[in-house]
Coordinates of C-alpha atoms in Angstrom, one line a residue:
Chain H
M945 CA 87.3 67.9 83.3
R946 CA 87.7 68.5 87.0
I947 CA 84.5 66.9 87.7
L948 CA 85.3 63.8 86.0
N949 CA 88.7 64.0 88.0
N950 CA 86.3 64.4 90.9
V951 CA 84.1 61.9 90.4
A952 CA 87.4 59.4 90.0
I953 CA 88.8 60.2 93.5
F954 CA 85.7 59.8 95.4
I955 CA 84.9 56.5 93.9
T956 CA 88.5 55.2 95.2
L957 CA 87.6 56.8 98.4
A958 CA 84.2 55.1 98.6
V959 CA 85.1 51.8 97.7
A960 CA 87.9 51.8 100.1
Y961 CA 85.8 53.0 102.8
N962 CA 83.0 51.0 101.9
L963 CA 85.0 47.5 102.5
I964 CA 85.8 49.0 106.1
N965 CA 82.5 50.5 107.0
G966 CA 80.2 48.4 105.0
V967 CA 81.9 45.0 104.0
C968 CA 83.3 44.8 107.6
G969 CA 80.8 46.3 109.1
Q970 CA 83.3 48.3 111.4
L971 CA 81.8 51.9 111.9
H972 CA 84.9 53.3 110.9
L973 CA 85.6 57.8 111.3
G974 CA 88.6 58.7 110.9
P975 CA 89.1 58.5 106.7
N976 CA 90.1 62.0 106.6
A977 CA 93.1 61.4 108.6
F978 CA 94.3 58.9 106.1
I979 CA 93.4 60.9 102.9
T980 CA 95.2 63.9 105.0
L981 CA 98.5 61.8 105.3
G982 CA 98.2 61.0 101.7
A983 CA 97.4 64.5 100.4
Y984 CA 100.4 66.1 102.7
T985 CA 102.8 63.3 101.9
A986 CA 102.3 63.5 98.0
A987 CA 102.3 67.1 98.2
L988 CA 105.2 67.6 100.2
L989 CA 107.3 65.0 97.7
T990 CA 106.4 66.5 94.5
M991 CA 107.2 70.1 95.1
T992 CA 110.8 71.3 94.0
P993 CA 113.1 72.7 96.7
A994 CA 112.4 76.2 95.7
E995 CA 108.8 76.1 96.0
K996 CA 109.0 74.6 99.4
T997 CA 110.9 77.8 100.4
L998 CA 108.8 79.8 98.8
N999 CA 105.5 78.1 100.6
F1000 CA 107.3 77.7 104.3
L1001 CA 107.7 81.1 105.0
V1002 CA 106.9 81.1 108.6
T1003 CA 108.7 78.0 109.7
P1004 CA 110.9 76.2 107.4
L1005 CA 110.4 73.2 106.4
Y1006 CA 112.5 70.1 108.2
W1007 CA 115.4 68.9 106.3
P1008 CA 114.9 65.6 104.6
L1009 CA 111.5 66.8 103.3
S1010 CA 113.2 70.0 102.2
Q1011 CA 115.3 68.7 99.6
A1012 CA 113.4 65.6 98.7
A1013 CA 111.8 65.6 95.0
L1014 CA 109.9 62.2 93.5
P1015 CA 108.5 61.7 90.5
F1016 CA 104.1 61.9 91.2
P1017 CA 103.9 58.3 90.6
A1018 CA 105.9 57.4 93.3
A1019 CA 105.0 60.4 95.9
L1020 CA 101.3 58.7 95.6
L1021 CA 102.5 55.6 96.3
A1022 CA 104.5 57.2 99.3
G1023 CA 101.2 58.7 100.3
G1024 CA 99.5 55.4 100.5
L1025 CA 102.5 53.6 102.3
V1026 CA 102.4 56.9 105.0
A1027 CA 99.0 55.8 105.6
V1028 CA 99.1 52.7 106.3
A1029 CA 101.9 53.3 108.6
F1030 CA 99.5 55.1 110.2
A1031 CA 96.7 52.7 110.1
L1032 CA 99.0 50.1 111.3
L1033 CA 100.1 52.1 114.6
T1034 CA 96.3 52.6 114.8
G1035 CA 95.0 49.1 113.9
F1036 CA 96.4 47.6 117.6
P1037 CA 94.1 50.2 119.7
V1038 CA 91.3 50.6 116.8
F1039 CA 90.3 46.9 117.0
R1040 CA 90.2 46.2 120.6
V1041 CA 87.3 47.9 120.7
R1042 CA 84.2 47.4 118.4
G1043 CA 81.0 49.4 117.7
D1044 CA 80.2 52.7 119.1
Y1045 CA 83.8 52.9 121.0
L1046 CA 85.3 51.9 117.6
A1047 CA 83.6 55.0 116.1
I1048 CA 85.0 57.4 118.6
V1049 CA 88.3 56.4 118.6
T1050 CA 88.7 56.1 115.1
L1051 CA 87.0 59.8 114.6
G1052 CA 89.6 60.8 117.4
F1053 CA 92.5 59.6 115.6
G1054 CA 91.3 61.9 112.3
E1055 CA 91.2 65.0 114.8
V1056 CA 94.5 64.1 116.1
V1057 CA 95.6 64.2 112.5
R1058 CA 94.2 67.3 111.8
V1059 CA 95.2 69.3 114.5
L1060 CA 98.8 68.1 113.8
A1061 CA 98.3 69.3 110.5
N1062 CA 97.4 72.7 111.8
N1063 CA 100.2 73.0 114.4
L1064 CA 103.4 70.9 112.9
Q1065 CA 104.0 73.9 110.9
G1066 CA 107.9 72.5 110.4
V1067 CA 105.7 69.8 108.2
T1068 CA 102.6 71.0 106.9
N1069 CA 102.8 74.8 107.1
G1070 CA 100.5 74.7 109.3
P1071 CA 97.1 76.4 108.5
L1072 CA 98.7 78.3 105.4
G1073 CA 98.8 74.8 103.7
L1074 CA 100.6 74.0 100.8
K1075 CA 100.3 76.0 97.7
G1076 CA 100.9 76.0 94.1
L1077 CA 101.2 72.1 93.8
Y1078 CA 101.8 71.0 89.9
P1079 CA 98.5 69.9 88.7
Y1080 CA 99.5 66.2 88.0
T1081 CA 96.5 64.8 88.6
N1082 CA 94.9 63.6 85.1
L1083 CA 92.1 61.7 84.0
W1084 CA 94.4 58.8 83.5
W1085 CA 95.9 58.9 86.5
S1086 CA 92.6 59.8 88.5
W1087 CA 90.8 57.0 86.3
G1088 CA 93.1 54.5 86.9
V1089 CA 93.4 54.3 90.6
A1090 CA 89.6 54.2 90.9
V1091 CA 89.6 51.4 88.4
A1092 CA 92.9 49.6 90.3
A1093 CA 90.8 50.2 93.9
T1094 CA 87.6 48.7 92.7
A1095 CA 89.0 45.6 90.7
V1096 CA 91.5 45.3 94.1
V1097 CA 88.5 45.9 96.6
A1098 CA 86.2 43.4 94.3
A1099 CA 88.3 40.8 94.3
L1100 CA 89.4 40.7 97.7
V1101 CA 85.4 41.2 98.9
N1102 CA 84.6 37.9 96.6
S1103 CA 87.0 36.0 97.7
S1104 CA 87.4 33.7 101.0
Y1105 CA 88.9 36.3 102.9
G1106 CA 85.9 38.9 101.8
R1107 CA 83.6 36.1 103.0
A1108 CA 85.0 35.9 106.6
L1109 CA 85.0 39.9 106.6
N1110 CA 81.4 39.9 106.0
A1111 CA 81.1 36.6 108.5
I1112 CA 82.3 39.0 111.0
R1113 CA 80.1 41.6 110.0
E1114 CA 77.0 39.3 110.5
D1115 CA 77.9 37.7 113.7
E1116 CA 81.7 38.2 115.1
T1117 CA 81.1 35.6 117.4
A1118 CA 80.3 32.8 115.5
A1119 CA 82.9 33.9 112.8
R1120 CA 85.7 33.2 116.1
A1121 CA 84.2 30.3 116.7
S1122 CA 84.4 29.1 112.8
G1123 CA 88.0 29.8 113.2
I1124 CA 88.6 33.0 111.8
N1125 CA 91.4 35.7 113.6
T1126 CA 88.9 38.6 113.1
F1127 CA 91.9 40.8 114.5
R1128 CA 93.9 40.0 111.7
H1129 CA 91.2 40.0 108.7
L1130 CA 90.1 43.4 110.4
L1131 CA 93.6 45.0 110.2
G1132 CA 93.9 43.8 106.9
A1133 CA 91.1 45.5 105.7
Y1134 CA 91.6 48.7 108.0
L1135 CA 95.4 48.5 105.8
L1136 CA 94.2 48.0 102.2
S1137 CA 91.3 50.7 102.8
A1138 CA 94.4 53.1 104.4
F1139 CA 96.5 52.5 101.5
F1140 CA 93.7 53.6 98.9
F1141 CA 92.8 56.7 101.3
G1142 CA 96.6 57.7 100.9
V1143 CA 96.7 57.4 97.3
G1144 CA 93.6 58.8 96.9
G1145 CA 94.7 62.0 99.1
G1146 CA 97.5 62.4 97.2
L1147 CA 95.5 62.6 94.1
L1148 CA 93.0 65.1 95.4
A1149 CA 96.2 67.3 96.6
H1150 CA 97.3 67.2 92.8
L1151 CA 93.6 68.2 91.4
I1152 CA 92.9 71.0 93.9
T1153 CA 96.5 72.1 93.8
T1154 CA 96.2 73.8 97.2
I1155 CA 96.0 71.8 100.7
S1156 CA 95.1 73.2 103.8
P1157 CA 94.3 71.0 107.0
S1158 CA 90.5 73.1 106.9
L1159 CA 89.8 70.7 103.6
F1160 CA 90.3 67.5 106.1
T1161 CA 88.0 67.9 108.0
F1162 CA 85.2 65.5 109.4
F1163 CA 83.1 66.8 107.0
L1164 CA 85.1 65.0 104.4
T1165 CA 84.3 61.7 106.2
F1166 CA 80.6 62.8 106.8
N1167 CA 80.7 62.8 102.8
L1168 CA 81.9 59.7 102.2
L1169 CA 79.4 58.3 105.0
I1170 CA 76.2 59.6 103.2
I1171 CA 77.9 58.0 99.6
I1172 CA 78.7 54.8 101.0
V1173 CA 74.6 54.7 103.2
V1174 CA 73.0 56.1 99.7
G1175 CA 74.9 53.7 97.5
G1176 CA 73.7 50.2 99.8
L1177 CA 76.8 49.5 103.0
G1178 CA 78.7 46.7 101.7
S1179 CA 77.7 47.1 97.8
T1180 CA 80.8 48.4 96.2
T1181 CA 78.5 49.1 92.8
G1182 CA 76.6 51.0 95.1
A1183 CA 79.4 52.4 96.4
I1184 CA 80.8 53.5 92.7
L1185 CA 77.4 54.8 91.9
A1186 CA 76.4 57.2 95.0
A1187 CA 80.3 58.7 94.4
A1188 CA 79.8 59.5 91.0
G1189 CA 75.9 60.8 91.3
F1190 CA 77.3 62.5 95.0
T1191 CA 79.7 64.3 92.6
L1192 CA 78.1 65.2 90.1
A1193 CA 74.9 65.9 91.8
G1194 CA 77.0 68.9 93.9
E1195 CA 78.3 70.1 90.4
W1196 CA 75.4 70.1 88.2
L1197 CA 72.9 71.4 90.9
R1198 CA 74.8 74.8 90.8
I1199 CA 72.5 75.6 88.1
V1200 CA 70.0 76.5 90.5
E1201 CA 71.8 79.1 92.7
E1202 CA 72.3 80.9 89.7
P1203 CA 69.5 83.8 88.8
A1204 CA 67.2 82.1 86.2
A1205 CA 63.9 83.4 83.7
I1206 CA 61.3 81.1 84.1
F1207 CA 58.0 82.5 81.7
G1208 CA 59.2 85.8 82.6
F1209 CA 59.4 85.4 85.9
T1210 CA 63.2 86.3 87.5
I1211 CA 64.1 84.1 90.2
P1212 CA 67.2 85.4 92.2
G1213 CA 69.9 82.9 92.6
I1214 CA 69.8 81.2 96.3
P1215 CA 72.9 80.5 97.6
G1216 CA 72.9 77.2 100.0
M1217 CA 70.2 76.1 97.1
R1218 CA 72.1 73.0 96.0
M1219 CA 72.4 71.5 99.3
V1220 CA 68.8 72.0 100.4
I1221 CA 68.3 69.8 97.3
L1222 CA 71.0 67.1 97.6
S1223 CA 69.4 66.4 101.1
L1224 CA 65.9 66.5 100.0
A1225 CA 67.2 63.8 97.2
L1226 CA 69.1 61.8 99.8
L1227 CA 66.0 61.9 102.2
L1228 CA 63.9 60.5 99.5
V1229 CA 66.5 57.6 98.9
I1230 CA 66.6 56.8 102.5
I1231 CA 62.5 56.6 102.6
F1232 CA 62.2 54.7 99.4
C1233 CA 65.6 52.6 99.6
R1234 CA 66.1 52.0 102.9
R1235 CA 69.2 49.8 102.7
G1236 CA 70.4 52.3 99.6
L1237 CA 70.4 52.2 96.1
M1238 CA 72.3 48.6 96.1
G1239 CA 71.3 46.8 99.4
R1240 CA 73.9 44.6 99.8
R1241 CA 73.9 43.3 95.9
E1242 CA 76.2 44.1 93.4
F1243 CA 76.4 44.9 89.1
S1244 CA 76.6 41.3 87.2
W1245 CA 76.8 40.6 83.8
A1246 CA 74.7 37.5 84.8
G1247 CA 71.8 39.3 86.8
L1248 CA 71.7 42.1 84.0
G1249 CA 71.1 39.2 81.1
R1250 CA 68.5 37.8 83.2
R1251 CA 66.6 40.6 84.2
L1252 CA 66.6 42.0 80.7
R1253 CA 65.4 38.6 79.4
G1254 CA 62.7 37.9 81.8
G1255 CA 61.5 41.4 81.7
V1256 CA 59.5 42.8 84.7
A1257 CA 57.8 39.6 85.3
G1258 CA 60.9 37.3 85.4
S1259 CA 62.0 37.9 89.3
V1260 CA 65.6 37.7 89.8
P1261 CA 66.8 35.5 92.6
G1262 CA 68.0 37.4 95.3
A1263 CA 67.1 40.7 93.2
G1264 CA 64.0 41.7 95.2
K1265 CA 64.4 44.5 97.6
P1266 CA 64.7 42.6 101.0
Chain S
M285 CA 94.2 8.8 127.2
A286 CA 91.8 11.1 127.1
L287 CA 91.7 13.8 124.3
L288 CA 90.0 16.7 126.3
C289 CA 90.4 17.0 129.8
T290 CA 89.7 19.7 132.5
E291 CA 91.3 19.9 135.5
N292 CA 89.8 21.6 138.5
L293 CA 88.6 24.4 136.5
D294 CA 87.3 27.6 138.0
M295 CA 85.4 30.2 137.1
R296 CA 84.0 33.3 138.8
F297 CA 82.2 36.4 137.5
G298 CA 83.0 38.6 140.3
G299 CA 81.8 36.7 143.7
L300 CA 79.8 34.5 141.6
A301 CA 81.4 31.0 141.0
A302 CA 79.7 30.1 137.9
L303 CA 81.8 26.5 137.9
S304 CA 83.8 25.2 140.7
D305 CA 86.1 22.4 140.6
L306 CA 84.9 20.8 136.9
N307 CA 87.2 17.7 136.1
L308 CA 85.9 15.8 132.7
A309 CA 87.7 13.7 130.7
V310 CA 86.2 12.7 127.4
P311 CA 88.4 10.3 125.0
E312 CA 88.8 10.2 122.2
G313 CA 85.6 8.7 119.9
G314 CA 83.6 9.3 123.1
L315 CA 80.0 10.7 123.4
Y316 CA 79.6 12.8 126.4
G317 CA 76.8 14.8 127.8
L318 CA 76.8 17.4 130.3
I319 CA 73.3 18.2 131.9
G320 CA 72.1 20.1 134.7
P321 CA 69.3 22.8 135.6
N322 CA 69.0 26.3 134.2
G323 CA 72.1 28.3 135.4
A324 CA 74.2 25.1 136.2
G325 CA 77.0 26.5 134.5
K326 CA 77.2 24.3 131.1
T327 CA 77.4 27.1 128.6
T328 CA 80.5 28.6 130.5
V329 CA 81.9 25.0 130.4
F330 CA 81.7 25.5 127.0
N331 CA 83.0 29.2 126.8
L332 CA 85.9 28.4 128.5
I333 CA 86.6 24.9 126.5
S334 CA 86.6 27.2 123.0
G335 CA 88.2 29.7 124.6
F336 CA 85.5 32.6 125.0
L337 CA 86.3 32.9 128.5
Q338 CA 89.7 32.5 130.8
P339 CA 89.4 30.5 133.8
T340 CA 90.0 31.8 137.2
G341 CA 91.1 28.7 137.9
G342 CA 92.6 25.3 136.3
R343 CA 93.3 23.7 133.7
I344 CA 92.0 22.6 130.1
V345 CA 94.1 20.1 128.1
W346 CA 93.5 19.0 125.1
D347 CA 95.4 15.9 123.5
G348 CA 98.2 16.0 125.8
R349 CA 98.8 19.8 125.7
E350 CA 97.6 22.4 127.7
I351 CA 95.2 25.2 125.7
T352 CA 94.0 27.3 128.8
G353 CA 93.8 30.7 127.7
E354 CA 94.5 30.3 123.9
P355 CA 91.9 32.3 121.6
P356 CA 88.7 30.8 119.8
H357 CA 90.2 31.1 116.4
R358 CA 93.5 28.8 117.3
L359 CA 91.2 26.4 119.4
T360 CA 88.9 25.8 116.0
A361 CA 92.5 25.3 113.9
W362 CA 93.3 22.7 116.8
G363 CA 90.2 20.8 116.1
I364 CA 87.4 21.9 118.8
A365 CA 84.6 23.3 116.5
R366 CA 81.5 24.3 118.7
T367 CA 77.6 25.6 118.4
F368 CA 75.8 28.0 120.0
Q369 CA 72.6 27.7 122.5
N370 CA 71.3 30.4 120.5
I371 CA 71.9 29.7 116.9
R372 CA 74.4 32.0 115.4
L373 CA 74.4 32.1 111.5
F374 CA 75.7 34.3 109.2
G375 CA 72.1 35.8 108.2
E376 CA 72.4 37.5 104.9
L377 CA 75.2 35.1 103.7
S378 CA 73.7 32.2 102.0
V379 CA 73.4 28.8 103.2
L380 CA 76.8 27.6 101.1
D381 CA 78.8 30.4 102.0
N382 CA 78.1 29.8 105.9
V383 CA 79.9 26.4 105.6
L384 CA 82.8 28.3 103.4
V385 CA 83.7 30.7 106.0
G386 CA 83.8 27.4 108.1
F387 CA 86.5 25.8 105.4
H388 CA 88.5 29.2 105.3
C389 CA 90.5 28.5 108.7
R390 CA 91.9 25.9 106.9
S391 CA 93.5 27.7 103.8
H392 CA 96.8 28.4 103.3
A393 CA 96.2 31.0 100.3
T394 CA 97.8 34.8 101.6
W395 CA 95.4 37.9 101.2
G396 CA 97.8 38.7 98.0
E397 CA 97.3 35.5 96.3
A398 CA 93.1 35.8 97.1
V399 CA 92.9 39.3 95.5
L400 CA 95.3 38.2 92.4
R401 CA 93.5 34.8 92.3
L402 CA 96.6 32.7 91.7
P403 CA 96.8 29.5 91.4
R404 CA 97.2 28.0 95.1
Y405 CA 93.9 30.1 95.9
R406 CA 91.8 29.3 93.0
R407 CA 92.7 25.3 93.6
E408 CA 91.6 25.7 97.3
E409 CA 88.7 27.8 96.7
L410 CA 87.2 24.9 94.0
D411 CA 88.2 22.4 96.5
R412 CA 86.3 24.4 99.2
R413 CA 82.9 24.7 97.2
S414 CA 83.0 21.1 96.0
R415 CA 83.4 20.0 99.9
G416 CA 81.1 22.7 100.9
L417 CA 78.6 21.2 98.5
A418 CA 79.0 17.6 99.4
L419 CA 78.8 18.8 103.2
L420 CA 75.4 20.3 102.2
E421 CA 74.3 17.3 100.7
E422 CA 74.9 15.0 103.4
V423 CA 72.8 17.3 106.0
G424 CA 70.3 17.7 103.7
L425 CA 70.1 21.5 102.9
A426 CA 71.9 21.1 99.2
A427 CA 68.4 22.4 97.9
A428 CA 69.3 25.7 99.7
A429 CA 72.3 26.3 99.1
D430 CA 71.6 29.7 97.5
Q431 CA 69.4 31.1 99.9
P432 CA 70.4 33.6 102.9
A433 CA 70.6 31.4 105.9
G434 CA 68.9 33.8 108.0
K435 CA 65.5 32.6 106.0
L436 CA 65.8 29.3 107.0
P437 CA 63.2 27.4 109.0
Y438 CA 64.6 26.4 112.8
G439 CA 65.5 22.7 112.4
H440 CA 67.4 23.5 108.9
Q441 CA 69.2 26.3 110.7
R442 CA 70.4 24.2 113.8
R443 CA 71.8 21.6 110.8
L444 CA 73.3 24.5 109.5
E445 CA 75.3 25.3 112.0
I446 CA 76.4 22.3 112.7
A447 CA 78.0 21.6 109.2
R448 CA 79.5 24.6 109.8
A449 CA 81.5 23.9 112.6
L450 CA 82.1 20.4 110.9
A451 CA 83.8 22.5 107.7
T452 CA 86.3 23.3 110.2
G453 CA 88.0 19.8 110.1
P454 CA 87.0 19.3 113.9
R455 CA 88.3 16.1 115.7
C456 CA 85.9 17.1 118.7
L457 CA 82.8 19.3 118.7
L458 CA 80.8 20.8 121.1
L459 CA 77.2 20.7 121.2
D460 CA 75.5 23.4 123.1
E461 CA 70.9 22.1 123.5
P462 CA 71.3 21.0 119.5
A463 CA 67.5 20.3 120.5
A464 CA 66.4 23.3 121.8
G465 CA 63.0 24.0 120.4
L466 CA 62.9 20.8 118.1
N467 CA 59.9 18.2 118.3
P468 CA 60.4 15.1 119.6
Q469 CA 60.2 13.8 115.8
E470 CA 62.8 16.2 115.2
T471 CA 64.9 15.7 118.4
G472 CA 64.5 11.6 117.0
D473 CA 66.5 12.6 113.9
L474 CA 68.8 14.6 115.1
I475 CA 70.0 11.3 117.4
F476 CA 70.5 9.7 114.0
F477 CA 72.2 13.2 112.7
I478 CA 74.8 13.0 115.2
R479 CA 75.8 9.4 115.4
A480 CA 76.0 9.6 111.4
I481 CA 78.3 12.5 111.6
K482 CA 80.1 11.1 114.7
D483 CA 80.8 7.8 112.9
R484 CA 81.5 9.6 109.1
Y485 CA 84.0 12.1 110.8
N486 CA 85.3 10.3 113.9
L487 CA 84.4 12.5 116.0
T488 CA 84.4 13.1 119.9
I489 CA 81.2 14.9 121.0
L490 CA 80.5 16.6 124.1
V491 CA 77.0 17.8 124.1
I492 CA 75.0 20.4 126.6
E493 CA 71.2 19.4 126.6
H494 CA 68.0 19.7 128.7
N495 CA 66.3 17.2 126.9
L496 CA 67.1 14.1 129.0
R497 CA 65.5 11.6 126.3
L498 CA 68.0 12.5 123.9
V499 CA 70.9 12.8 126.2
M500 CA 70.0 9.2 127.5
G501 CA 69.5 7.7 124.6
L502 CA 72.8 9.4 122.9
C503 CA 75.4 9.3 125.8
Q504 CA 77.8 7.0 127.0
H505 CA 78.4 9.4 130.1
L506 CA 77.0 11.8 131.9
T507 CA 78.0 14.3 134.0
V508 CA 75.4 16.6 136.0
L509 CA 76.4 19.9 137.5
D510 CA 74.1 22.0 139.3
H511 CA 74.7 25.8 140.9
G512 CA 78.5 25.0 139.0
L513 CA 79.1 22.1 141.2
T514 CA 79.3 18.6 139.8
I515 CA 77.2 16.3 141.5
A516 CA 77.2 13.5 139.6
A517 CA 79.1 12.0 136.9
G518 CA 78.8 8.3 135.2
P519 CA 76.7 6.1 132.8
P520 CA 73.0 7.7 131.9
A521 CA 71.6 4.7 133.2
D522 CA 73.0 5.2 136.5
I523 CA 72.0 9.2 136.6
R524 CA 68.7 7.9 136.2
K525 CA 68.7 6.9 139.5
H526 CA 71.0 8.9 141.3
P527 CA 69.4 10.8 144.3
E528 CA 71.3 14.3 143.7
V529 CA 70.1 14.4 140.2
I530 CA 66.7 13.8 140.7
R531 CA 66.8 16.5 143.6
A532 CA 68.3 18.9 141.2
Y533 CA 65.6 18.2 138.6
L534 CA 62.8 18.0 140.7
G535 CA 63.5 19.5 143.8
E536 CA 63.5 17.9 147.7
E537 CA 61.0 16.1 148.9
R538 CA 60.8 18.1 152.1
V539 CA 58.3 18.3 155.2
A540 CA 58.1 21.6 156.3
I541 CA 59.4 22.2 159.8
S542 CA 59.0 26.1 161.1
S543 CA 61.5 26.3 163.9

């Protein structure tokens, strides 16, 4: 159950991340900031005032938050909106620069949020984190959000705006000459992805029920980056497949760490072995499909039909590896 | 009155004067040329007019309104489209999508309408597609509509770039060395093609070119730049005989005197 919830949340996050990194081609390294904001906002809004007093032992929670209690959907939405507000604030400095500089700026904002979460004890309870959240996240919520995120992002990518975002990735100068306000388009994509990061963060918080700043380090961003690169930068289908595969593999590979008996030999469990195997799998993907599992291709029923009918010999236009 | 004017346009990069005191006046429907040796500042003129550079002095006037310092996307929306010297296509996008990107700046549907596929968006998208295909038909690229643009042969990429510029609905088209890398046969076709689109879309065209055969055959008026200075301006027949132009292109005939 928990794994399936995790899969759905990572699909949401990966699809949103792919919009900005894969489709727009901007190396954004701060999704952990938005996920943190979403997680904390949603958590603080669903906890009852009594739970909050129990949690905030060192420094009491500031007043309006200490009394607030919202139903789960409203809290998720609030998490998303707070992430959007932060994106709106950071979007102006972020999109003044491009390339490596943009990566550094977003990375910086990611760290800023983590450090704030660690030190603003009156809001986040600092490194102690928030404990005992009610596990509201169930399959309906997590998959509902995943489906909604995928539908919205896919609809956007396949629209005229998505085409413009692709154009910005391919050649920003030419895109500007073609009349695209690149700042506005990038900001739009950034805000939309921030919203889903925030909602995903809220879901994550209510799945694991205990959150602390150490959960939302750059490592989380890095995992998402691996997922979208393996899936194929720019492919929503690839992001979904890779998010599911990555999350499931992380769990299933726990088997290899347990002591096992093969043909009478007893192999002691090696902790960390699953990470080795996962890394090897990632290496193989990158060696054999240099542009990720899907490249920039997308799944379509028509394409599947063609492939099935044509068999091996029938070459599907555009489906071959570039 | 001129559709596009530059008045005493100046551009300096640090201590380097890339362009000094340029005065152009392109009338509506004109086909003007900008020529000059390498490094004369021709592309700088285009970058200034299309908003990619901010001039260090002077003004640019478009249709009676000053446009100095406006960003490129707004200028495109007002009807100034350009192509690039080194072709800049969206290589991984299909040929049709490249043209559709050009139409995007004329769309009115918002993000929400696009995501929800509301009627106005659907209507605009259908309209874009049919006009895009018609445009490709016209430039002779309809057969390649679904191919990635980066895989087209060179001459076709040039045409696609012009088609994309046309899709933005321009009144004035800035062509930066459209004949670069084309053979004489293709250059002849290009002259014909530029004349055809000019008449069909009522365009005003400003063209930068090295290929004198193309500009002499095409333009009504030429401005010659050398080291950022305007050294001559006038009809092609006069320019051909202008001593300064001959000197700039062929070098000076000079007896070496050591003193």
